[in-house]
GROMACS .gro file of C-alpha atoms in nm:
model
  426
    1MET     CA    1   2.285  -0.867   2.239
    2ASN     CA    2   2.078  -1.115   2.078
    3GLN     CA    3   1.907  -1.409   2.281
    4THR     CA    4   1.931  -1.793   2.165
    5SER     CA    5   1.602  -1.881   2.025
    6ALA     CA    6   1.669  -2.131   2.342
    7THR     CA    7   1.572  -1.899   2.614
    8PRO     CA    8   1.244  -1.880   2.713
    9VAL     CA    9   1.158  -1.480   2.620
   10ARG     CA   10   0.773  -1.308   2.700
   11ALA     CA   11   0.682  -1.025   2.517
   12SER     CA   12   0.672  -0.740   2.659
   13GLY     CA   13   0.669  -0.357   2.640
   14ARG     CA   14   0.465  -0.169   2.310
   15TYR     CA   15   0.661   0.137   2.248
   16ARG     CA   16   0.728  -0.096   1.881
   17TRP     CA   17   0.390  -0.062   1.813
   18SER     CA   18   0.458   0.342   1.735
   19ILE     CA   19   0.680   0.242   1.506
   20VAL     CA   20   0.398   0.070   1.294
   21ALA     CA   21   0.163   0.428   1.312
   22LEU     CA   22   0.459   0.573   1.210
   23LEU     CA   23   0.483   0.311   0.909
   24PHE     CA   24   0.079   0.307   0.902
   25PHE     CA   25   0.123   0.699   0.866
   26ALA     CA   26   0.350   0.706   0.594
   27THR     CA   27   0.163   0.403   0.383
   28THR     CA   28  -0.146   0.661   0.402
   29VAL     CA   29   0.035   0.934   0.212
   30ASN     CA   30   0.235   0.786  -0.001
   31TYR     CA   31  -0.110   0.544  -0.130
   32ILE     CA   32  -0.269   0.938  -0.130
   33ASP     CA   33   0.005   1.145  -0.321
   34ARG     CA   34  -0.045   0.815  -0.613
   35THR     CA   35  -0.370   0.747  -0.645
   36MET     CA   36  -0.424   1.157  -0.715
   37LEU     CA   37  -0.333   1.235  -0.997
   38GLY     CA   38  -0.632   0.919  -1.091
   39LEU     CA   39  -0.869   1.088  -1.018
   40LEU     CA   40  -0.754   1.440  -1.107
   41ALA     CA   41  -0.725   1.281  -1.494
   42PRO     CA   42  -1.082   1.409  -1.617
   43THR     CA   43  -1.001   1.750  -1.496
   44LEU     CA   44  -0.596   1.770  -1.608
   45GLY     CA   45  -0.740   1.605  -1.961
   46GLN     CA   46  -0.951   1.856  -2.031
   47ASP     CA   47  -0.783   2.164  -1.894
   48LEU     CA   48  -0.461   2.036  -2.065
   49GLY     CA   49  -0.607   1.858  -2.404
   50TRP     CA   50  -0.449   1.483  -2.290
   51SER     CA   51  -0.559   1.192  -2.541
   52GLU     CA   52  -0.625   0.857  -2.351
   53ASP     CA   53  -0.295   0.783  -2.496
   54ASP     CA   54  -0.105   1.076  -2.352
   55TYR     CA   55  -0.264   0.987  -2.033
   56GLY     CA   56  -0.133   0.623  -2.040
   57THR     CA   57   0.215   0.767  -2.172
   58ILE     CA   58   0.220   0.875  -1.815
   59VAL     CA   59   0.070   0.604  -1.646
   60THR     CA   60   0.387   0.394  -1.827
   61ALA     CA   61   0.646   0.658  -1.697
   62PHE     CA   62   0.529   0.631  -1.404
   63GLN     CA   63   0.489   0.238  -1.383
   64ALA     CA   64   0.877   0.171  -1.514
   65ALA     CA   65   1.018   0.414  -1.272
   66TYR     CA   66   0.826   0.301  -0.960
   67ALA     CA   67   0.992  -0.087  -1.096
   68CYS     CA   68   1.280   0.048  -1.179
   69GLY     CA   69   1.322   0.277  -0.829
   70PHE     CA   70   1.286  -0.087  -0.643
   71LEU     CA   71   1.603  -0.157  -0.743
   72LEU     CA   72   1.750   0.217  -0.621
   73MET     CA   73   1.595   0.209  -0.307
   74GLY     CA   74   1.625  -0.150  -0.197
   75TRP     CA   75   2.003  -0.108  -0.231
   76LEU     CA   76   2.045   0.210  -0.060
   77ILE     CA   77   1.814   0.184   0.222
   78ASP     CA   78   2.042  -0.160   0.319
   79ARG     CA   79   2.337   0.062   0.210
   80PHE     CA   80   2.274   0.352   0.476
   81GLY     CA   81   2.014   0.207   0.731
   82PRO     CA   82   1.628   0.292   0.690
   83LYS     CA   83   1.626   0.601   0.869
   84ILE     CA   84   1.893   0.785   0.590
   85GLY     CA   85   1.752   0.606   0.312
   86TYR     CA   86   1.336   0.638   0.409
   87ALA     CA   87   1.460   1.004   0.489
   88ILE     CA   88   1.594   1.001   0.084
   89ALA     CA   89   1.231   0.830  -0.044
   90ILE     CA   90   1.021   1.064   0.119
   91THR     CA   91   1.189   1.349   0.003
   92VAL     CA   92   1.221   1.254  -0.352
   93TRP     CA   93   0.906   1.135  -0.379
   94THR     CA   94   0.770   1.489  -0.226
   95LEU     CA   95   0.938   1.669  -0.445
   96GLY     CA   96   0.762   1.501  -0.726
   97HIS     CA   97   0.442   1.535  -0.635
   98VAL     CA   98   0.502   1.926  -0.568
   99ALA     CA   99   0.613   1.926  -0.913
  100HIS     CA  100   0.295   1.767  -1.068
  101GLY     CA  101   0.156   2.157  -0.952
  102PHE     CA  102   0.417   2.326  -1.196
  103ALA     CA  103   0.360   2.114  -1.450
  104SER     CA  104   0.198   2.245  -1.840
  105SER     CA  105   0.278   1.918  -2.063
  106VAL     CA  106   0.292   1.565  -2.133
  107ALA     CA  107   0.646   1.608  -2.095
  108SER     CA  108   0.627   1.729  -1.738
  109PHE     CA  109   0.426   1.553  -1.611
  110MET     CA  110   0.619   1.280  -1.715
  111ALA     CA  111   0.968   1.395  -1.575
  112ALA     CA  112   0.714   1.428  -1.205
  113ARG     CA  113   0.607   1.097  -1.204
  114VAL     CA  114   0.972   0.927  -1.247
  115VAL     CA  115   1.031   1.141  -0.991
  116LEU     CA  116   0.747   1.034  -0.803
  117GLY     CA  117   0.750   0.696  -0.898
  118VAL     CA  118   1.117   0.621  -0.808
  119GLY     CA  119   1.123   0.798  -0.445
  120GLU     CA  120   0.793   0.547  -0.356
  121ALA     CA  121   0.944   0.307  -0.435
  122GLY     CA  122   1.173   0.356  -0.106
  123HIS     CA  123   0.855   0.234   0.078
  124PHE     CA  124   0.794  -0.142   0.080
  125PRO     CA  125   1.144  -0.232   0.091
  126ALA     CA  126   1.203   0.030   0.425
  127VAL     CA  127   0.884  -0.070   0.569
  128VAL     CA  128   0.983  -0.427   0.571
  129ARG     CA  129   1.382  -0.332   0.702
  130ALA     CA  130   1.188  -0.166   0.994
  131SER     CA  131   0.977  -0.430   1.107
  132SER     CA  132   1.275  -0.645   1.048
  133GLU     CA  133   1.486  -0.483   1.316
  134TRP     CA  134   1.175  -0.369   1.578
  135PHE     CA  135   0.987  -0.724   1.578
  136PRO     CA  136   1.118  -1.080   1.612
  137GLN     CA  137   0.967  -1.331   1.335
  138LYS     CA  138   0.698  -1.397   1.540
  139GLU     CA  139   0.537  -1.088   1.545
  140ARG     CA  140   0.673  -0.939   1.260
  141ALA     CA  141   0.416  -1.101   0.983
  142PHE     CA  142   0.146  -0.926   1.252
  143ALA     CA  143   0.317  -0.552   1.196
  144ILE     CA  144   0.341  -0.577   0.815
  145GLY     CA  145   0.002  -0.684   0.802
  146TRP     CA  146  -0.063  -0.358   0.994
  147VAL     CA  147   0.064  -0.127   0.798
  148ASN     CA  148   0.003  -0.287   0.476
  149SER     CA  149  -0.393  -0.237   0.578
  150ALA     CA  150  -0.292   0.141   0.551
  151THR     CA  151  -0.256   0.126   0.126
  152THR     CA  152  -0.603   0.127   0.092
  153ILE     CA  153  -0.729   0.380   0.386
  154GLY     CA  154  -0.461   0.580   0.129
  155VAL     CA  155  -0.694   0.493  -0.159
  156ILE     CA  156  -0.975   0.589   0.051
  157LEU     CA  157  -0.876   0.926   0.174
  158THR     CA  158  -0.799   1.066  -0.167
  159ALA     CA  159  -1.098   1.188  -0.267
  160PRO     CA  160  -1.229   1.324   0.088
  161THR     CA  161  -0.872   1.506   0.035
  162LEU     CA  162  -0.919   1.613  -0.302
  163ALA     CA  163  -1.274   1.717  -0.203
  164LEU     CA  164  -1.128   1.911   0.128
  165CYS     CA  165  -0.862   2.126  -0.106
  166MET     CA  166  -1.085   2.148  -0.405
  167VAL     CA  167  -1.431   2.240  -0.319
  168THR     CA  168  -1.403   2.348   0.046
  169LEU     CA  169  -1.066   2.569   0.027
  170GLY     CA  170  -1.121   2.670  -0.331
  171LEU     CA  171  -0.791   2.568  -0.480
  172ASP     CA  172  -0.720   2.410  -0.832
  173TRP     CA  173  -0.559   2.114  -0.897
  174ARG     CA  174  -0.184   2.327  -0.931
  175GLU     CA  175  -0.249   2.432  -0.563
  176THR     CA  176  -0.404   2.117  -0.449
  177PHE     CA  177  -0.022   1.905  -0.570
  178ILE     CA  178   0.179   2.160  -0.408
  179TYR     CA  179  -0.005   2.195  -0.098
  180THR     CA  180  -0.116   1.817  -0.007
  181GLY     CA  181   0.284   1.841  -0.004
  182ILE     CA  182   0.277   1.921   0.327
  183ALA     CA  183   0.244   1.598   0.445
  184GLY     CA  184   0.565   1.446   0.299
  185VAL     CA  185   0.716   1.737   0.493
  186VAL     CA  186   0.517   1.671   0.800
  187LEU     CA  187   0.603   1.297   0.764
  188LEU     CA  188   0.969   1.330   0.705
  189ALA     CA  189   1.008   1.574   0.957
  190LEU     CA  190   0.856   1.280   1.188
  191TRP     CA  191   1.092   0.970   1.081
  192LEU     CA  192   1.402   1.133   1.116
  193TRP     CA  193   1.270   1.266   1.470
  194HIS     CA  194   1.078   0.937   1.593
  195PHE     CA  195   1.234   0.653   1.351
  196SER     CA  196   1.599   0.494   1.527
  197ASP     CA  197   1.720   0.170   1.619
  198PRO     CA  198   1.564  -0.029   1.876
  199ARG     CA  199   1.944  -0.001   2.155
  200GLN     CA  200   1.965   0.346   2.010
  201SER     CA  201   1.575   0.523   2.111
  202GLY     CA  202   1.613   0.518   2.504
  203LYS     CA  203   1.253   0.479   2.545
  204VAL     CA  204   1.262   0.066   2.502
  205SER     CA  205   1.286  -0.151   2.764
  206GLU     CA  206   1.478  -0.444   2.890
  207GLY     CA  207   1.239  -0.650   2.854
  208GLU     CA  208   1.113  -0.510   2.563
  209LEU     CA  209   1.466  -0.517   2.393
  210ALA     CA  210   1.517  -0.872   2.472
  211TRP     CA  211   1.151  -0.975   2.280
  212ILE     CA  212   1.278  -0.764   2.020
  213GLU     CA  213   1.656  -0.969   1.976
  214HIS     CA  214   1.552  -1.259   2.056
  215ASP     CA  215   1.572  -1.450   1.742
  216PRO     CA  216   1.859  -1.623   1.665
  217PRO     CA  217   2.199  -1.407   1.617
  218GLU     CA  218   2.245  -1.373   1.211
  219ARG     CA  219   2.584  -1.525   1.100
  220VAL     CA  220   2.634  -1.216   0.781
  221GLU     CA  221   2.579  -0.881   0.806
  222GLN     CA  222   2.560  -0.804   0.483
  223VAL     CA  223   2.434  -1.020   0.093
  224GLY     CA  224   2.521  -0.791  -0.168
  225TRP     CA  225   2.390  -0.760  -0.505
  226ARG     CA  226   2.629  -1.025  -0.677
  227THR     CA  227   2.498  -1.279  -0.386
  228LEU     CA  228   2.181  -1.208  -0.378
  229VAL     CA  229   2.095  -1.314  -0.754
  230THR     CA  230   2.224  -1.639  -0.710
  231ARG     CA  231   2.037  -1.673  -0.448
  232ARG     CA  232   1.679  -1.924  -0.533
  233GLU     CA  233   1.537  -1.749  -0.250
  234ALA     CA  234   1.556  -1.401  -0.347
  235TRP     CA  235   1.355  -1.571  -0.690
  236ALA     CA  236   1.060  -1.719  -0.480
  237PHE     CA  237   1.034  -1.407  -0.372
  238ALA     CA  238   1.092  -1.221  -0.694
  239VAL     CA  239   0.833  -1.476  -0.941
  240ALA     CA  240   0.555  -1.457  -0.628
  241LYS     CA  241   0.589  -1.040  -0.686
  242PHE     CA  242   0.590  -1.087  -1.059
  243LEU     CA  243   0.269  -1.297  -1.049
  244THR     CA  244   0.104  -1.173  -0.768
  245ASP     CA  245   0.160  -0.771  -0.796
  246PRO     CA  246  -0.007  -0.692  -1.100
  247VAL     CA  247  -0.336  -0.838  -0.906
  248TRP     CA  248  -0.318  -0.534  -0.684
  249PHE     CA  249  -0.227  -0.289  -1.010
  250LEU     CA  250  -0.514  -0.431  -1.194
  251MET     CA  251  -0.775  -0.332  -0.905
  252LEU     CA  252  -0.697  -0.030  -0.867
  253PHE     CA  253  -0.698   0.089  -1.159
  254TRP     CA  254  -0.975  -0.131  -1.385
  255LEU     CA  255  -1.177  -0.126  -1.048
  256PRO     CA  256  -1.347   0.148  -1.138
  257LYS     CA  257  -1.411   0.120  -1.514
  258TYR     CA  258  -1.579  -0.250  -1.440
  259PHE     CA  259  -1.809  -0.073  -1.224
  260ASN     CA  260  -1.843   0.187  -1.469
  261SER     CA  261  -1.946  -0.014  -1.779
  262THR     CA  262  -2.123  -0.287  -1.537
  263TYR     CA  263  -2.350  -0.137  -1.309
  264GLY     CA  264  -2.329   0.209  -1.444
  265VAL     CA  265  -2.134   0.339  -1.103
  266ASP     CA  266  -1.895   0.607  -1.097
  267LEU     CA  267  -1.716   0.523  -0.787
  268LYS     CA  268  -1.536   0.885  -0.791
  269VAL     CA  269  -1.925   0.924  -0.701
  270VAL     CA  270  -2.066   0.657  -0.501
  271LEU     CA  271  -1.762   0.616  -0.222
  272LEU     CA  272  -1.996   0.370  -0.068
  273PRO     CA  273  -1.886   0.044  -0.278
  274MET     CA  274  -1.466   0.159  -0.282
  275VAL     CA  275  -1.466   0.181   0.092
  276VAL     CA  276  -1.654  -0.135   0.155
  277MET     CA  277  -1.408  -0.352  -0.082
  278TYR     CA  278  -1.115  -0.175   0.054
  279LEU     CA  279  -1.191  -0.203   0.430
  280LEU     CA  280  -1.239  -0.572   0.358
  281SER     CA  281  -0.883  -0.564   0.230
  282ASP     CA  282  -0.769  -0.415   0.522
  283ALA     CA  283  -0.920  -0.708   0.715
  284GLY     CA  284  -0.723  -0.962   0.513
  285SER     CA  285  -0.400  -0.771   0.560
  286ILE     CA  286  -0.411  -0.764   0.912
  287ALA     CA  287  -0.585  -1.098   0.967
  288GLY     CA  288  -0.296  -1.259   0.730
  289GLY     CA  289  -0.013  -1.110   0.955
  290TRP     CA  290  -0.204  -1.214   1.267
  291LEU     CA  291  -0.308  -1.585   1.150
  292SER     CA  292   0.083  -1.637   1.057
  293SER     CA  293   0.176  -1.454   1.355
  294ARG     CA  294  -0.025  -1.712   1.597
  295LEU     CA  295   0.098  -2.046   1.416
  296ILE     CA  296   0.495  -1.964   1.488
  297HIS     CA  297   0.379  -1.862   1.825
  298ALA     CA  298   0.174  -2.164   1.887
  299GLY     CA  299   0.474  -2.387   1.770
  300ARG     CA  300   0.441  -2.487   1.436
  301SER     CA  301   0.757  -2.411   1.227
  302VAL     CA  302   0.772  -2.061   1.001
  303ASN     CA  303   0.767  -2.238   0.667
  304PHE     CA  304   0.457  -2.439   0.796
  305ALA     CA  305   0.354  -2.093   0.905
  306ARG     CA  306   0.404  -1.911   0.615
  307LYS     CA  307   0.249  -2.131   0.343
  308VAL     CA  308  -0.045  -2.232   0.458
  309THR     CA  309  -0.165  -1.862   0.488
  310LEU     CA  310  -0.032  -1.779   0.170
  311LEU     CA  311  -0.264  -2.097   0.030
  312ALA     CA  312  -0.568  -2.067   0.245
  313SER     CA  313  -0.494  -1.649   0.072
  314GLY     CA  314  -0.514  -1.805  -0.238
  315CYS     CA  315  -0.863  -1.987  -0.189
  316CYS     CA  316  -1.013  -1.646  -0.051
  317VAL     CA  317  -0.909  -1.475  -0.444
  318LEU     CA  318  -1.147  -1.783  -0.579
  319PRO     CA  319  -1.479  -1.565  -0.536
  320LEU     CA  320  -1.328  -1.383  -0.833
  321LEU     CA  321  -1.429  -1.657  -1.112
  322PHE     CA  322  -1.800  -1.580  -0.993
  323VAL     CA  323  -1.841  -1.178  -1.022
  324THR     CA  324  -1.877  -1.177  -1.441
  325GLN     CA  325  -2.223  -1.372  -1.364
  326LEU     CA  326  -2.408  -1.161  -1.089
  327ASP     CA  327  -2.611  -0.883  -1.180
  328SER     CA  328  -2.650  -0.776  -0.811
  329MET     CA  329  -2.356  -0.524  -0.749
  330TRP     CA  330  -2.393  -0.556  -0.398
  331ILE     CA  331  -2.313  -0.942  -0.416
  332ALA     CA  332  -2.003  -0.819  -0.657
  333VAL     CA  333  -1.898  -0.595  -0.363
  334VAL     CA  334  -1.853  -0.844  -0.153
  335LEU     CA  335  -1.688  -1.091  -0.329
  336ILE     CA  336  -1.425  -0.888  -0.472
  337GLY     CA  337  -1.405  -0.727  -0.118
  338VAL     CA  338  -1.306  -1.106  -0.055
  339ALA     CA  339  -1.079  -1.096  -0.304
  340LEU     CA  340  -0.906  -0.836  -0.164
  341ALA     CA  341  -0.870  -0.957   0.152
  342GLY     CA  342  -0.748  -1.274  -0.010
  343HIS     CA  343  -0.448  -1.026  -0.170
  344GLN     CA  344  -0.377  -0.834   0.099
  345SER     CA  345  -0.313  -1.111   0.347
  346PHE     CA  346  -0.079  -1.324   0.056
  347SER     CA  347   0.068  -0.969  -0.011
  348THR     CA  348   0.127  -0.913   0.406
  349ASN     CA  349   0.307  -1.284   0.430
  350LEU     CA  350   0.502  -1.247   0.110
  351LEU     CA  351   0.617  -0.935   0.223
  352SER     CA  352   0.749  -1.086   0.569
  353LEU     CA  353   0.982  -1.366   0.364
  354PRO     CA  354   1.270  -1.169   0.278
  355PRO     CA  355   1.329  -1.144   0.669
  356ASP     CA  356   1.266  -1.496   0.702
  357MET     CA  357   1.521  -1.535   0.465
  358PHE     CA  358   1.799  -1.343   0.509
  359PRO     CA  359   1.979  -1.043   0.713
  360LYS     CA  360   1.861  -0.741   0.806
  361ARG     CA  361   2.124  -0.567   0.570
  362ALA     CA  362   2.000  -0.759   0.298
  363VAL     CA  363   1.627  -0.685   0.317
  364GLY     CA  364   1.600  -0.371   0.152
  365SER     CA  365   1.784  -0.558  -0.161
  366ALA     CA  366   1.601  -0.886  -0.187
  367ILE     CA  367   1.280  -0.668  -0.132
  368GLY     CA  368   1.385  -0.458  -0.381
  369LEU     CA  369   1.456  -0.675  -0.651
  370GLY     CA  370   1.081  -0.809  -0.575
  371GLY     CA  371   0.900  -0.466  -0.617
  372PHE     CA  372   1.102  -0.458  -0.999
  373ALA     CA  373   0.966  -0.818  -1.091
  374GLY     CA  374   0.599  -0.657  -0.922
  375GLY     CA  375   0.624  -0.385  -1.149
  376ILE     CA  376   0.715  -0.541  -1.460
  377GLY     CA  377   0.427  -0.765  -1.437
  378GLY     CA  378   0.229  -0.433  -1.358
  379MET     CA  379   0.312  -0.345  -1.664
  380ILE     CA  380   0.225  -0.634  -1.840
  381MET     CA  381  -0.089  -0.686  -1.690
  382ALA     CA  382  -0.209  -0.378  -1.800
  383LYS     CA  383  -0.086  -0.422  -2.174
  384SER     CA  384  -0.256  -0.714  -2.200
  385THR     CA  385  -0.596  -0.612  -1.986
  386GLY     CA  386  -0.619  -0.370  -2.265
  387LEU     CA  387  -0.603  -0.583  -2.530
  388VAL     CA  388  -0.851  -0.854  -2.392
  389LEU     CA  389  -1.108  -0.662  -2.325
  390ASP     CA  390  -1.030  -0.497  -2.671
  391ALA     CA  391  -1.098  -0.929  -2.841
  392THR     CA  392  -1.379  -0.993  -2.578
  393GLY     CA  393  -1.590  -0.654  -2.594
  394GLY     CA  394  -1.532  -0.556  -2.213
  395ASN     CA  395  -1.558  -0.867  -2.126
  396TYR     CA  396  -1.358  -0.982  -1.754
  397THR     CA  397  -1.393  -1.319  -1.707
  398VAL     CA  398  -1.061  -1.456  -1.880
  399ILE     CA  399  -0.866  -1.169  -1.656
  400PHE     CA  400  -1.046  -1.253  -1.338
  401MET     CA  401  -0.992  -1.627  -1.375
  402ALA     CA  402  -0.629  -1.562  -1.485
  403CYS     CA  403  -0.622  -1.366  -1.110
  404THR     CA  404  -0.775  -1.636  -0.935
  405VAL     CA  405  -0.486  -1.901  -1.107
  406VAL     CA  406  -0.144  -1.710  -0.950
  407TYR     CA  407  -0.161  -1.709  -0.593
  408PHE     CA  408  -0.096  -2.118  -0.630
  409LEU     CA  409   0.175  -2.043  -0.890
  410ALA     CA  410   0.346  -1.852  -0.715
  411VAL     CA  411   0.315  -2.054  -0.412
  412LEU     CA  412   0.403  -2.350  -0.606
  413ALA     CA  413   0.687  -2.147  -0.689
  414ILE     CA  414   0.790  -1.971  -0.344
  415HIS     CA  415   0.799  -2.409  -0.257
  416LEU     CA  416   1.001  -2.544  -0.517
  417LEU     CA  417   1.281  -2.275  -0.505
  418SER     CA  418   1.281  -2.283  -0.084
  419PRO     CA  419   1.128  -2.589   0.002
  420ARG     CA  420   1.197  -2.479   0.385
  421LEU     CA  421   1.242  -2.124   0.360
  422ALA     CA  422   1.542  -2.159   0.496
  423ARG     CA  423   1.843  -1.873   0.615
  424VAL     CA  424   2.110  -1.779   0.393
  425GLU     CA  425   2.383  -1.911   0.476
  426VAL     CA  426   2.698  -1.701   0.312
   0.00000   0.00000   0.00000
């Protein structure tokens, strides 16, 4: 039984961190699978005769499926729990990933990307829901920060994975998609074997279980969609995701183009700048989670801890304002890396808000609503970026300026819609 908040409970045990390790591995596999197509696009374009518009259509199909998949997968994970819900998501995205190896036309690649997108949309709802079950509020953001840092590890490891398969092992691109699907099968087996409810695991000590469950008991088992969409707290999260998720999509899809056009550097070949930028973003993800958790441990309210950390994270993105004025590539790498660290710190704390405000069995749906909003924002950003670059002759100044503003607008929206980050009462 959960302890009351008045009962002093000390942090105890370490088994819960094995769940973080499992989720870290899952995030890495997730991002390798979604990133592979981008790095293989030149090869596929030559083999299959794609135009730029063909590739854009395939990417848009993934983004649309990913956005809509959040609504489905968020509900699914709340309905069946993270163990079964995430197992379904892993199965779906692995089948979609392997299907790339059998595709031969734009339509068949679109179909594979749609399946991949729907499955991968289940990842973050499952991560946050699992974290809400295994970690108390004081520690949850720190745990999510570690898992969130694996997004960039997956991006960094994609190129070496392709090199191992295609250069060392001599596989063609079709075989590479098929054989790398083994990682999804391994992940599914590990998830079904290792993940469970803390009380059902049989491996959590009484002291650690008391720490995990020491938050005040919830009054509501589940909040349905009809209730969720009428709650300002849900829209606080969704609006913030709509505003800030597009920045991450921009960095993933446009940074290689920026470095190639500005400095003549191909980040698929010269990996060190990309590694530096994304390792800095990992540091931001972990540091952001640590800071808000530390503030709560020190006795500050959750409202204060989360919003102060969100504001500080937004300030870290401000160096983007100066990037386009630089002649030095390495100074640009550092400033972009700091901005990415700010984004990941912001993202970690933003993902911590739904468990702060909603019952556990509504967390997946709340994350799903926010993920859908973020996906729509990403599609708008992709189209807008192209239009701005065409109109300005490839100048990124206006785009980077917009990226620095959205974090402060997001914090303002969160504060206006949920001034105290209060628990939802039904």
